[in-house]
Amino acid sequence: MSTSVPTSAAENIHDQRAEAVREFIAQARRLAPDAASATPGQLAEVATLLEALGRRRELFPAEAFAVVPGRPTAIYRLAEDLDGGHALYLSLGAPGKAQPPHDHTTWAIIAGVQGNERNEVYARERSADPLRDVLTHVKRVEVQPGSSIVLGPADVHTIELVDDEPGAHLHFYGLALDRLHGRVVFESTAGGTYRTFSPPAAIYHARISAQALQDELRGGGEIALLDVREAGRHARRHLLHVAPAPLWRLELLIDRLAPRRGARIVLVDDDETLAHQAAAKLARLGWTNISVLAGGTDAWEREGRELFSGTNVPSKAFGEVIEHEKRTPWIDVDELDARVARGDDIVVVDSRTPEEFHNFTLPFAHSLPGAELVYRIRELAPDPGTFVVVNCAGRTRSIVGAQTLIDAGIPNRVASLRNGTMEWLLSGRELAYGRHAALPEPDGQALAAARQQAAEVARRAGIAHIDTATLQAFEAEQGVRTLYKFDVRTREEYEAGHLEGWRWAPGGQLVQATDEYLATRRARVVLADWDGVRALTTGAWLAQLGAVEVYLYQPAASAALQSGPEPRRVLRHRPDAPGLRPDALRIALDRGEAVLFDVDSRLAYERGHVPRSRYSAPDRLAEFLPEDRDRTIVLTSADGVLASIVAAELAWRIQRPVHYLLGGTRAWEKQGLELARGAQGVLTGDDDQSISPYLFDDLAARDQGFRDYLDWELGLVAQLEREGSRDFRLIERE
């Protein structure tokens, strides 16, 4: 099998630029490792490197870097350290652009890409008047392609683009522009009065057009397309292959969705309002190949390109294609009810998660999540004459589950329940609530048969096992090729013992909600095969989804294992906000000294929240903050982790103290403190997530929601045809 990195016919300019910038930053760090105390000699060497980068004008095309209409200048971020050091920008200007005398308060190197930027450099001296300084001209430096200027923290200069040509210049700073709050600008070249001026109002990132993005999505290289709006807004309208990764939750999500720092990342929102903020965050956290969709989803739609609504769309569309192409048999609720009532030999299995099964299910169904179907079905239906019906809440997991059993070749008649428990409720029937999953354990002859059938499905899907040496080679290549490693067993099995560094993704969910687990298209995915069944059937469906390469790995019997839930990595790029314990928060609320916001999810808030809190999606929180500074702003989330991240970012932005509840709402409840319930205090509706019709209190609204949902799912095949997606590749039974 090949382990080479897939590439398009011509390596795209974004990849070339990212590699060139990475190499420049790496060399600059070697020459000047401490940005805050770089010496003139070190900076002179770095300037030579920056000049070389500037000569590669093709890396900075106008379609990716343009002056914003109506503005004479634009600043684009190319790289920035986590602490703000080694900050690299591309500065653009229209002919004649000029800046009055100003300093930087940090060292700066400017190198030419295009045009002639004339720098007049001045020395600053104090005068008898403490409010006025004197500037003395020192030299003129004209910065063009192949030349540069090095400025010290105290140097003052003016700039002007001369020769009637637009300018593009690389600016390399010892500290990021948005951290330079002490810079001053003078009233004239002679000096005089001066004032501090703010960092740029907007710093942009490389853009990509809709057509270029579509070409990349259909090309051969890795790419992760991320929607940085809150998930509820994403669900209303989005591109097909985009994974939700909300701006204010990126620190929790990005390492899971797109773990390789050099991978190609394209960020999408409505209109670029949020995407450049997200790009800045990712750049500081170490991602190096980031672009923003020009004009966002709005521009994509204006060009007449297909947009989708809903959640987990690729996976759900896949289910519809399976039924359409493979003619997966189904049974309706009336026939199922009649068969059960008269005592037919029939077994109904619910292919959702055990947690969903507990929430509601058909009264007579057994819990058998998608990855467990082939593994355990013989324990529930040992007689080949038993009719097996697979159901879920809607359509996808019913169809995929039924087809899984059919493709595996079990001898039983198999069908999906048409429209699942939605249709069951629409027909006026009742569900059962609070049932606990009891998964049967396979053994002996049944397990041997399951292994044989799963292996045959995996063979037809074109996936195979890799050995330890190949896995280690994949791991060694993670810097150039994205690698995801998943354990698809049940939660209990995973937590009892799993391979170090392997994530938990129950197999049915990995197929049903792929975009929640991985975002990088054409990445490698390795599934741990513990039993010869579940990873194989899961891998076969992932291979047919077609967006990634899939491999199987059988752990050694003596492999060292970790126990416990999957570790969650939290990235940080702002100073930590202070935490507040539940008792201290209660006292502050009682005294009217604090205002409390829940930022987790609307649904969690309605199920139980700290009294006197209000709910806001994080990206709209600033709209609701009190103007007075007498009350402490406190944030909470389920366990306090998200609240701590949002608090740190909010404090940085508003320059006010923001606290978070240590341990979150769960800690409040564990202290024996009462929770409030209900929707009162919800400020941002369903911005944070799409609300399932199952949660509607009004039955008429619920039923209409079911109908709308089912119509939407059935319409996905036609939408895929209009969009032109070519990912899916279904296997045929032999």
XYZ file of C-alpha atoms in Angstrom:
734
model
C 0.000 0.000 0.000
C 1.157 3.510 -0.710
C 2.158 5.837 2.105
C 2.834 8.858 -0.106
C 1.116 12.194 0.418
C -1.598 12.757 -2.198
C -1.051 15.914 -4.200
C -2.925 17.746 -6.917
C -1.472 18.037 -10.412
C 0.119 21.329 -9.444
C 0.891 22.086 -5.818
C -1.321 25.034 -4.916
C 0.154 28.402 -4.094
C -1.273 28.338 -0.552
C 0.787 25.257 0.278
C 3.894 26.782 -1.255
C 3.454 30.010 0.706
C 2.817 28.177 3.956
C 5.993 26.135 3.510
C 8.046 29.226 2.646
C 6.734 31.146 5.663
C 7.313 28.164 7.981
C 10.893 27.923 6.779
C 11.472 31.660 7.219
C 10.044 31.656 10.753
C 12.110 28.580 11.691
C 15.312 30.240 10.489
C 14.419 33.548 12.140
C 13.878 31.747 15.444
C 17.264 30.088 15.123
C 18.966 33.406 14.437
C 16.968 35.418 16.999
C 15.436 32.915 19.432
C 14.324 35.575 21.917
C 12.215 38.032 19.935
C 12.067 40.484 22.813
C 15.850 40.914 22.988
C 17.065 40.382 19.426
C 20.354 42.170 18.677
C 21.040 44.394 15.631
C 23.409 41.751 14.290
C 20.761 39.054 14.555
C 18.164 41.293 12.905
C 20.492 42.072 10.008
C 20.781 38.345 9.272
C 17.008 37.929 9.531
C 16.542 40.866 7.147
C 18.471 38.981 4.467
C 16.089 36.041 4.857
C 13.062 38.339 4.672
C 14.376 39.896 1.463
C 14.617 36.413 -0.055
C 11.030 35.668 0.928
C 9.916 38.983 -0.552
C 11.501 38.126 -3.904
C 9.012 35.256 -4.209
C 6.269 37.571 -5.371
C 4.246 34.674 -6.805
C 3.464 33.559 -3.244
C 1.375 36.674 -2.642
C -1.133 36.834 -5.523
C -3.779 39.545 -5.694
C -6.614 37.016 -5.468
C -5.419 36.009 -1.996
C -4.166 39.411 -0.842
C -6.052 42.525 -1.890
C -6.613 46.012 -0.572
C -10.128 46.271 0.840
C -12.265 48.501 -1.433
C -12.502 52.021 -0.075
C -9.391 51.698 2.098
C -5.852 52.691 1.093
C -4.143 49.948 3.098
C -4.618 46.385 4.294
C -2.626 44.226 6.707
C -2.509 40.425 6.357
C -1.167 38.155 9.105
C 1.171 35.435 7.856
C 2.565 34.073 11.151
C 2.661 34.858 14.861
C 4.045 33.109 17.937
C 1.770 32.170 20.808
C 3.231 35.004 22.905
C 2.964 37.490 20.040
C 6.640 37.316 19.072
C 8.040 36.733 15.568
C 4.966 38.285 13.976
C 4.992 38.400 10.168
C 2.586 40.426 8.040
C 2.034 41.448 4.440
C 1.229 45.168 4.210
C -0.566 46.390 1.091
C -1.099 49.933 -0.040
C -2.534 51.887 -2.939
C -0.181 54.241 -4.831
C 0.612 57.297 -2.746
C -0.144 55.645 0.585
C 1.683 57.489 3.328
C 2.026 57.341 7.095
C 3.143 60.248 9.329
C 6.121 59.888 11.683
C 5.589 57.015 14.117
C 7.490 54.443 16.148
C 6.867 50.755 16.810
C 8.016 50.161 20.430
C 9.527 46.900 19.130
C 12.020 46.118 16.380
C 10.717 45.904 12.849
C 12.097 44.615 9.554
C 10.437 45.644 6.299
C 11.250 43.926 2.988
C 9.861 44.579 -0.476
C 7.550 42.352 -2.487
C 6.165 44.943 -4.912
C 6.489 48.705 -5.289
C 8.788 51.257 -3.679
C 8.148 52.207 -0.054
C 10.203 55.269 0.842
C 11.203 55.372 4.502
C 12.438 58.578 6.104
C 14.052 57.667 9.429
C 14.287 60.094 12.368
C 15.945 60.199 15.759
C 13.705 61.295 18.627
C 14.933 63.666 21.330
C 13.255 65.222 24.346
C 12.655 68.978 24.392
C 12.099 71.435 27.228
C 8.381 70.915 26.750
C 7.446 67.461 28.191
C 4.539 67.265 25.733
C 6.656 67.937 22.640
C 9.645 66.058 21.225
C 12.082 66.882 18.456
C 12.677 64.676 15.398
C 15.953 64.838 13.502
C 16.229 63.270 10.057
C 18.778 60.438 9.951
C 18.449 58.707 6.571
C 16.236 57.725 3.668
C 15.769 54.060 2.761
C 13.731 52.997 -0.257
C 12.421 49.482 0.228
C 11.805 47.602 -3.005
C 11.919 43.927 -3.962
C 15.317 42.645 -2.870
C 15.910 45.306 -0.209
C 14.892 45.913 3.389
C 15.112 48.232 6.375
C 15.702 47.359 10.027
C 14.181 49.638 12.664
C 14.854 49.599 16.382
C 12.142 50.027 19.030
C 12.859 53.771 19.406
C 13.299 54.578 15.706
C 10.731 56.883 14.134
C 9.947 56.748 10.425
C 7.528 57.887 7.767
C 6.524 55.775 4.811
C 5.226 56.688 1.365
C 4.561 54.575 -1.688
C 6.218 56.346 -4.576
C 6.414 55.846 -8.360
C 2.615 55.427 -8.754
C 2.750 51.689 -8.118
C 0.778 49.734 -5.508
C 2.890 48.403 -2.689
C 3.245 45.013 -1.048
C 5.818 44.714 1.725
C 6.624 42.104 4.347
C 6.697 43.461 7.905
C 8.366 41.351 10.579
C 7.993 42.487 14.200
C 9.320 41.491 17.587
C 5.768 41.733 18.937
C 2.392 41.393 17.226
C 0.658 44.547 16.024
C -2.433 44.055 18.168
C -0.208 44.069 21.271
C 1.489 47.388 20.438
C -0.652 49.826 22.403
C 2.141 52.289 23.208
C 3.094 53.415 19.722
C 3.061 57.162 19.073
C 2.516 59.312 16.000
C 3.876 62.868 15.664
C 2.192 65.936 14.294
C 4.997 66.613 11.776
C 8.414 65.474 10.605
C 9.918 68.051 12.947
C 8.278 66.336 15.888
C 6.085 68.410 18.174
C 3.126 66.934 19.956
C 2.467 63.236 19.765
C -0.252 60.775 20.680
C -0.599 57.041 21.007
C -2.537 55.253 18.302
C -4.430 52.009 18.292
C -3.446 48.768 16.574
C -5.040 48.186 13.147
C -8.798 47.858 13.321
C -8.650 44.757 11.130
C -5.922 42.267 10.318
C -6.810 39.911 7.512
C -5.630 36.504 6.348
C -5.149 35.026 2.917
C -8.403 34.600 1.032
C -9.498 31.884 -1.359
C -12.216 32.222 -3.974
C -15.230 29.940 -4.097
C -14.062 28.336 -7.346
C -10.542 27.744 -6.042
C -11.972 26.213 -2.866
C -14.233 23.912 -4.822
C -11.252 22.825 -6.932
C -9.255 22.044 -3.773
C -12.126 20.097 -2.237
C -12.269 17.950 -5.361
C -8.487 17.695 -5.693
C -6.060 15.219 -4.193
C -4.483 17.090 -1.287
C -5.463 17.295 2.340
C -7.847 20.076 3.283
C -10.016 20.819 6.321
C -12.973 23.137 5.764
C -14.199 24.613 9.056
C -17.311 26.693 9.747
C -16.482 29.045 12.625
C -20.046 30.148 13.310
C -21.907 28.639 16.229
C -23.340 25.239 15.314
C -26.961 26.375 15.227
C -26.162 29.047 12.675
C -24.087 26.529 10.732
C -27.092 24.204 10.591
C -29.244 26.809 8.831
C -27.030 27.059 5.734
C -23.563 25.787 4.990
C -21.267 24.205 2.431
C -21.465 20.440 2.049
C -18.021 19.450 3.281
C -17.640 21.963 6.109
C -17.278 20.808 9.715
C -18.636 23.016 12.527
C -15.795 24.498 14.607
C -17.167 27.617 16.350
C -14.706 30.458 16.906
C -15.140 30.624 20.686
C -14.859 26.827 21.059
C -11.822 26.287 18.822
C -9.451 25.702 21.723
C -11.474 22.593 22.598
C -12.186 21.351 19.081
C -9.358 22.109 16.680
C -6.852 19.537 17.929
C -9.473 16.836 17.439
C -10.868 18.001 14.096
C -7.638 19.022 12.329
C -4.667 17.973 14.490
C -1.836 18.499 11.986
C -0.449 22.022 12.335
C 0.672 22.208 8.713
C -2.558 20.895 7.201
C -4.487 23.050 4.750
C -7.266 24.883 6.639
C -10.011 26.999 5.068
C -12.317 28.931 7.383
C -15.889 29.872 6.538
C -18.540 32.094 8.122
C -21.357 34.252 6.738
C -19.319 37.178 5.420
C -15.753 37.089 6.881
C -16.919 38.720 10.127
C -15.639 35.836 12.289
C -13.298 33.926 10.004
C -10.319 36.292 10.296
C -10.624 36.232 14.093
C -10.546 32.439 13.959
C -7.560 32.497 11.607
C -5.672 34.727 14.047
C -6.369 32.288 16.857
C -5.218 29.293 14.824
C -2.067 31.099 13.702
C -1.112 31.801 17.316
C -1.835 28.199 18.259
C 0.535 26.933 15.589
C -1.501 26.234 12.440
C 0.400 27.572 9.449
C -1.641 27.064 6.261
C -4.847 29.015 6.799
C -7.140 30.753 4.327
C -10.543 32.404 4.592
C -13.313 31.869 2.039
C -13.655 35.227 0.270
C -17.069 36.675 1.069
C -18.019 33.652 3.177
C -21.166 31.612 2.746
C -22.999 34.679 1.430
C -20.634 34.955 -1.538
C -20.794 31.196 -2.157
C -24.580 31.482 -2.394
C -24.468 34.607 -4.592
C -22.429 32.632 -7.112
C -25.258 30.111 -7.328
C -23.427 27.313 -5.551
C -25.270 24.711 -3.519
C -25.836 25.246 0.198
C -27.139 22.671 2.653
C -29.040 22.871 5.919
C -29.096 20.493 8.851
C -26.416 18.626 10.769
C -24.016 15.794 9.846
C -25.062 16.306 6.243
C -22.424 14.178 4.447
C -23.241 11.182 6.625
C -26.997 11.623 6.304
C -26.766 12.168 2.578
C -24.693 8.983 2.456
C -27.539 7.090 4.097
C -29.982 8.342 1.484
C -27.610 7.385 -1.330
C -27.286 3.897 0.172
C -31.056 3.391 0.172
C -31.388 4.920 -3.288
C -28.570 2.939 -4.914
C -28.769 -0.329 -3.002
C -32.542 -0.360 -2.606
C -32.292 -1.119 1.085
C -35.574 -2.814 2.071
C -37.819 -1.106 4.597
C -40.933 -1.728 6.622
C -43.436 0.911 7.695
C -44.720 1.448 11.232
C -48.148 -0.045 10.559
C -46.730 -3.341 9.332
C -44.206 -3.460 12.160
C -46.870 -2.825 14.784
C -49.101 -5.522 13.299
C -46.284 -8.087 13.192
C -45.299 -7.424 16.793
C -48.931 -7.552 17.942
C -49.563 -10.967 16.412
C -46.296 -12.399 17.774
C -44.316 -12.848 14.554
C -40.738 -14.050 14.815
C -39.241 -10.569 14.649
C -36.418 -8.720 16.420
C -36.218 -4.926 16.376
C -32.834 -3.365 17.118
C -32.231 0.320 17.835
C -28.930 1.314 16.202
C -28.446 4.590 18.102
C -26.203 5.073 21.127
C -27.164 3.581 24.506
C -27.708 7.129 25.812
C -30.181 7.885 23.032
C -31.874 4.533 23.604
C -32.311 5.479 27.256
C -33.950 8.777 26.294
C -36.631 7.089 24.191
C -37.132 3.998 22.087
C -39.733 1.652 20.687
C -41.198 -0.341 23.585
C -40.043 -3.673 22.172
C -36.673 -2.677 20.674
C -33.246 -3.908 21.764
C -30.273 -1.566 21.939
C -27.647 -2.513 19.367
C -25.571 0.500 18.219
C -24.423 0.526 14.608
C -20.927 -0.881 15.068
C -22.315 -3.650 17.278
C -24.842 -5.009 14.760
C -22.782 -7.648 12.975
C -20.858 -8.332 16.202
C -23.881 -9.147 18.374
C -26.947 -9.777 16.166
C -26.706 -13.574 16.365
C -27.222 -13.439 20.110
C -30.579 -11.741 19.522
C -31.568 -13.545 16.322
C -29.867 -16.961 16.245
C -32.626 -18.382 14.038
C -32.134 -17.497 10.338
C -35.907 -17.304 10.069
C -36.152 -14.329 12.439
C -37.040 -11.059 10.716
C -34.583 -8.313 11.814
C -35.724 -4.680 11.725
C -33.283 -1.831 12.380
C -34.604 1.479 13.638
C -33.283 4.877 14.703
C -34.825 8.268 15.436
C -35.092 9.210 11.762
C -33.654 7.496 8.709
C -29.864 7.369 8.439
C -28.853 4.862 11.081
C -31.832 2.647 10.228
C -30.728 2.473 6.590
C -27.003 2.128 7.286
C -27.646 -0.448 10.014
C -29.914 -2.593 7.872
C -27.526 -2.433 4.936
C -24.635 -3.321 7.230
C -26.317 -6.609 8.093
C -27.284 -7.238 4.474
C -23.771 -6.542 3.182
C -22.364 -8.841 5.869
C -24.537 -11.609 4.475
C -26.465 -12.644 7.563
C -29.085 -15.221 6.535
C -32.014 -13.374 8.094
C -34.451 -11.120 6.299
C -33.468 -7.530 7.193
C -35.240 -4.190 6.778
C -34.998 -0.654 8.086
C -37.931 0.954 9.859
C -39.063 3.627 7.435
C -38.629 7.065 9.065
C -37.874 5.529 12.462
C -39.431 6.682 15.711
C -40.502 9.940 14.043
C -43.013 8.033 11.920
C -43.987 5.964 14.949
C -44.969 9.125 16.831
C -46.607 10.713 13.785
C -48.871 7.667 13.606
C -50.122 8.383 17.133
C -48.235 5.595 18.833
C -46.213 5.879 22.064
C -42.541 5.412 22.846
C -40.885 3.991 25.936
C -38.607 6.140 28.098
C -35.804 5.408 30.550
C -34.915 1.935 29.313
C -31.334 0.783 29.814
C -29.265 -0.865 27.100
C -28.237 -4.466 27.733
C -25.861 -5.563 25.001
C -25.598 -9.338 24.494
C -22.080 -10.746 24.455
C -21.132 -12.843 21.379
C -19.055 -15.969 21.709
C -18.225 -19.272 20.083
C -19.703 -20.036 16.698
C -21.619 -16.744 16.463
C -18.454 -14.713 16.951
C -16.546 -16.785 14.383
C -19.306 -16.218 11.820
C -19.355 -12.486 12.541
C -15.586 -12.272 12.045
C -15.735 -14.084 8.744
C -18.498 -11.857 7.415
C -16.878 -8.636 8.640
C -13.588 -9.614 7.006
C -15.335 -10.200 3.700
C -17.026 -6.771 3.846
C -13.687 -5.123 4.647
C -12.063 -6.921 1.719
C -14.712 -5.704 -0.708
C -14.368 -2.178 0.657
C -10.640 -2.271 -0.028
C -9.368 -1.855 3.531
C -6.795 -4.045 5.200
C -4.756 -4.421 8.351
C -1.443 -2.692 8.840
C 1.296 -3.997 11.095
C 3.011 -2.183 13.960
C 5.895 -1.047 11.761
C 3.505 0.608 9.293
C 1.569 2.261 12.097
C 4.810 3.623 13.506
C 5.716 4.925 10.040
C 2.330 6.684 9.854
C 2.951 8.196 13.274
C 6.398 9.376 12.206
C 4.837 11.112 9.204
C 2.182 13.007 11.180
C 4.009 16.254 10.465
C 3.255 15.909 6.749
C 0.179 13.675 6.698
C -2.776 13.850 9.056
C -3.424 10.716 11.119
C -6.532 9.903 13.138
C -6.575 6.839 15.419
C -9.951 5.655 16.711
C -11.179 2.947 19.051
C -14.763 2.111 18.001
C -15.814 -0.148 20.887
C -18.355 0.714 23.560
C -17.656 3.367 26.153
C -17.232 0.771 28.889
C -14.688 -1.220 26.902
C -12.723 1.887 25.901
C -12.575 3.196 29.450
C -11.548 -0.217 30.784
C -8.426 -0.128 28.616
C -7.362 1.524 25.351
C -4.157 2.256 23.483
C -2.430 5.468 24.516
C -3.321 8.398 22.267
C -6.271 6.651 20.616
C -9.565 8.500 20.629
C -12.955 7.000 21.370
C -15.465 7.098 18.513
C -18.225 4.486 18.806
C -18.444 3.032 15.338
C -22.019 3.912 14.544
C -21.412 7.529 15.470
C -18.185 7.716 13.474
C -20.219 6.902 10.370
C -23.354 8.854 11.381
C -21.545 12.037 12.463
C -18.158 11.868 10.773
C -17.774 15.661 10.702
C -17.844 15.735 14.510
C -14.779 13.485 14.739
C -12.552 14.443 11.821
C -12.419 17.357 9.405
C -9.345 16.761 7.242
C -10.287 15.272 3.922
C -7.930 12.670 2.472
C -6.320 12.066 5.850
C -5.351 8.644 7.153
C -7.733 6.950 9.584
C -6.646 3.891 11.552
C -9.204 1.894 13.527
C -8.179 -0.396 16.370
C -9.452 -3.901 15.680
C -9.883 -5.707 18.977
C -12.392 -8.372 17.969
C -12.228 -8.776 14.192
C -15.708 -7.346 13.636
C -16.548 -3.830 14.759
C -13.576 -1.936 13.334
C -13.951 -3.824 10.048
C -17.613 -2.959 9.521
C -17.051 0.640 10.633
C -14.014 0.943 8.387
C -15.912 -0.430 5.418
C -18.503 2.327 5.694
C -15.856 5.019 6.180
C -14.108 3.788 3.041
C -17.371 4.015 1.130
C -17.942 7.549 2.425
C -14.769 8.181 0.481
C -13.253 11.286 2.082
C -10.401 9.528 3.928
C -8.005 6.581 3.662
C -8.934 3.826 6.120
C -6.698 1.208 7.732
C -7.135 -1.433 10.434
C -4.707 -2.207 13.243
C -4.898 -5.190 15.567
C -3.322 -4.376 18.964
C -0.933 -6.887 20.414
C -2.226 -8.959 23.300
C 0.557 -7.530 25.475
C -0.004 -3.893 24.435
C 0.138 -1.369 27.276
C -3.254 0.192 27.912
C -4.640 3.346 29.483
C -7.884 3.324 31.441
C -10.465 6.019 31.904
C -12.320 8.358 29.559
C -10.689 9.951 26.544
C -8.362 12.770 27.654
C -9.445 16.176 26.442
C -6.725 18.530 25.310
C -7.416 22.221 25.869
C -5.300 24.760 23.986
C -4.584 28.222 25.418
C -3.584 31.453 23.715
C -4.757 34.083 26.205
C -3.791 34.676 29.853
C -5.934 32.535 32.135
C -8.982 34.130 33.709
C -9.429 33.715 37.484
C -11.778 31.031 38.753
C -14.500 31.479 41.333
C -15.748 28.691 43.611
C -19.472 27.981 43.940
C -19.827 29.402 47.470
C -18.034 32.608 46.519
C -20.241 32.978 43.440
C -23.395 32.409 45.514
C -22.381 35.157 47.931
C -21.548 37.546 45.067
C -24.906 36.867 43.421
C -26.788 37.345 46.690
C -25.079 40.704 47.187
C -25.731 41.798 43.621
C -21.978 41.996 42.984
C -21.851 39.577 40.043
C -23.617 38.982 36.742
C -23.576 35.364 35.551
C -23.760 33.967 32.017
C -23.938 30.323 30.958
C -22.064 29.787 27.664
C -22.332 26.013 27.203
C -25.515 25.139 25.300
C -29.112 26.229 25.339
C -30.336 22.661 25.895
C -28.043 22.089 28.871
C -29.098 25.455 30.301
C -32.779 24.578 30.070
C -32.210 21.223 31.770
C -30.493 22.870 34.724
C -28.610 26.104 35.364
C -27.333 28.241 38.194
C -30.199 30.499 39.380
C -29.966 34.088 38.116
C -27.757 33.084 35.204
C -28.637 33.794 31.599
C -27.639 31.846 28.518
C -25.740 33.325 25.572
C -23.843 31.700 22.737
C -20.232 32.777 23.288
C -19.884 34.773 20.074
C -22.732 37.107 21.075
C -21.904 37.452 24.743
C -20.498 40.976 24.429
C -23.983 42.238 23.427
C -25.360 41.502 26.882
C -22.611 42.630 29.220
C -23.489 45.338 31.785
C -22.085 48.780 31.074
C -21.274 49.433 34.716
C -18.007 48.008 35.989
C -19.144 47.516 39.567
C -20.390 43.972 39.062
C -18.063 41.060 38.350
C -18.671 39.220 35.085
C -18.738 35.462 35.712
C -19.165 32.700 33.120
C -20.147 29.091 33.598
C -20.424 25.957 31.487
C -21.135 22.321 32.281
C -17.701 21.588 33.774
C -16.157 25.057 33.639
C -13.643 24.253 30.879
C -15.393 26.094 28.055
C -16.240 28.934 30.452
C -12.560 29.335 31.336
C -11.613 29.640 27.649
C -14.372 32.107 26.855
C -13.587 34.143 29.978
C -9.920 34.474 28.977
C -10.783 35.630 25.457
C -13.539 37.980 26.614
C -11.312 39.609 29.217
C -8.643 40.232 26.582
C -11.149 41.804 24.218
C -13.065 44.061 26.597
C -10.132 44.829 28.910
C -12.252 44.076 31.981
C -11.921 41.350 34.618
C -13.903 38.227 33.764
C -14.139 35.189 36.059
C -15.438 31.679 35.513
C -17.120 29.195 37.836
C -14.578 26.544 38.857
C -15.978 23.125 37.993
C -18.911 24.777 36.265
C -22.560 24.065 36.820
C -21.785 20.492 37.891
C -19.658 21.785 40.772
C -22.505 24.092 41.828
C -24.878 21.127 41.911
C -22.367 18.899 43.761
C -22.193 21.518 46.495
C -25.881 20.849 47.099
C -26.891 24.177 45.609
C -30.179 24.324 43.769
C -30.479 24.498 39.993
C -33.132 26.382 38.073
C -34.747 24.947 34.944
C -36.510 26.221 31.867
C -35.904 28.643 29.019
C -36.224 31.882 30.942
C -32.964 33.745 30.511
C -32.106 32.310 27.077
C -30.730 35.256 25.114
C -29.597 33.744 21.827
C -32.199 31.152 20.821
C -30.814 28.221 18.879
C -27.612 29.926 17.691
C -25.461 27.327 19.454
C -27.090 24.166 18.091
C -29.921 22.917 15.954
C -32.890 21.985 18.155
C -34.389 18.563 17.463
C -38.187 18.416 16.975
C -38.181 15.709 19.664
C -37.615 18.491 22.193
C -40.617 20.591 21.171
C -43.304 20.802 23.838
C -46.035 21.673 21.359
C -47.079 18.405 19.679
C -48.292 20.091 16.497
C -44.951 21.885 16.160
C -43.134 18.636 16.930
C -45.004 16.723 14.250
C -44.460 19.433 11.668
C -40.789 19.415 12.605
C -40.698 15.656 11.991
C -42.286 16.080 8.550
C -39.907 18.863 7.614
C -36.934 16.816 8.743
C -37.968 13.722 6.807
C -38.619 15.774 3.671
C -35.177 17.350 4.089
C -33.437 13.993 4.375
C -35.269 12.608 1.353
C -34.200 15.646 -0.656
C -30.488 15.212 0.007
C -29.877 12.920 -2.973
C -31.097 15.579 -5.395
C -29.002 18.200 -3.613
C -25.905 16.016 -3.917
C -26.512 15.650 -7.642
C -26.731 19.423 -8.016
C -23.615 19.943 -5.898
C -21.651 17.422 -7.925
C -20.017 15.604 -5.006
C -18.130 12.477 -6.065
C -16.932 11.099 -2.730
C -19.216 8.114 -2.193
C -18.198 4.751 -3.642
C -20.532 1.962 -2.626
C -19.434 -1.660 -2.762
C -21.482 -4.338 -4.413
C -22.258 -7.723 -2.947
C -20.462 -10.535 -4.739
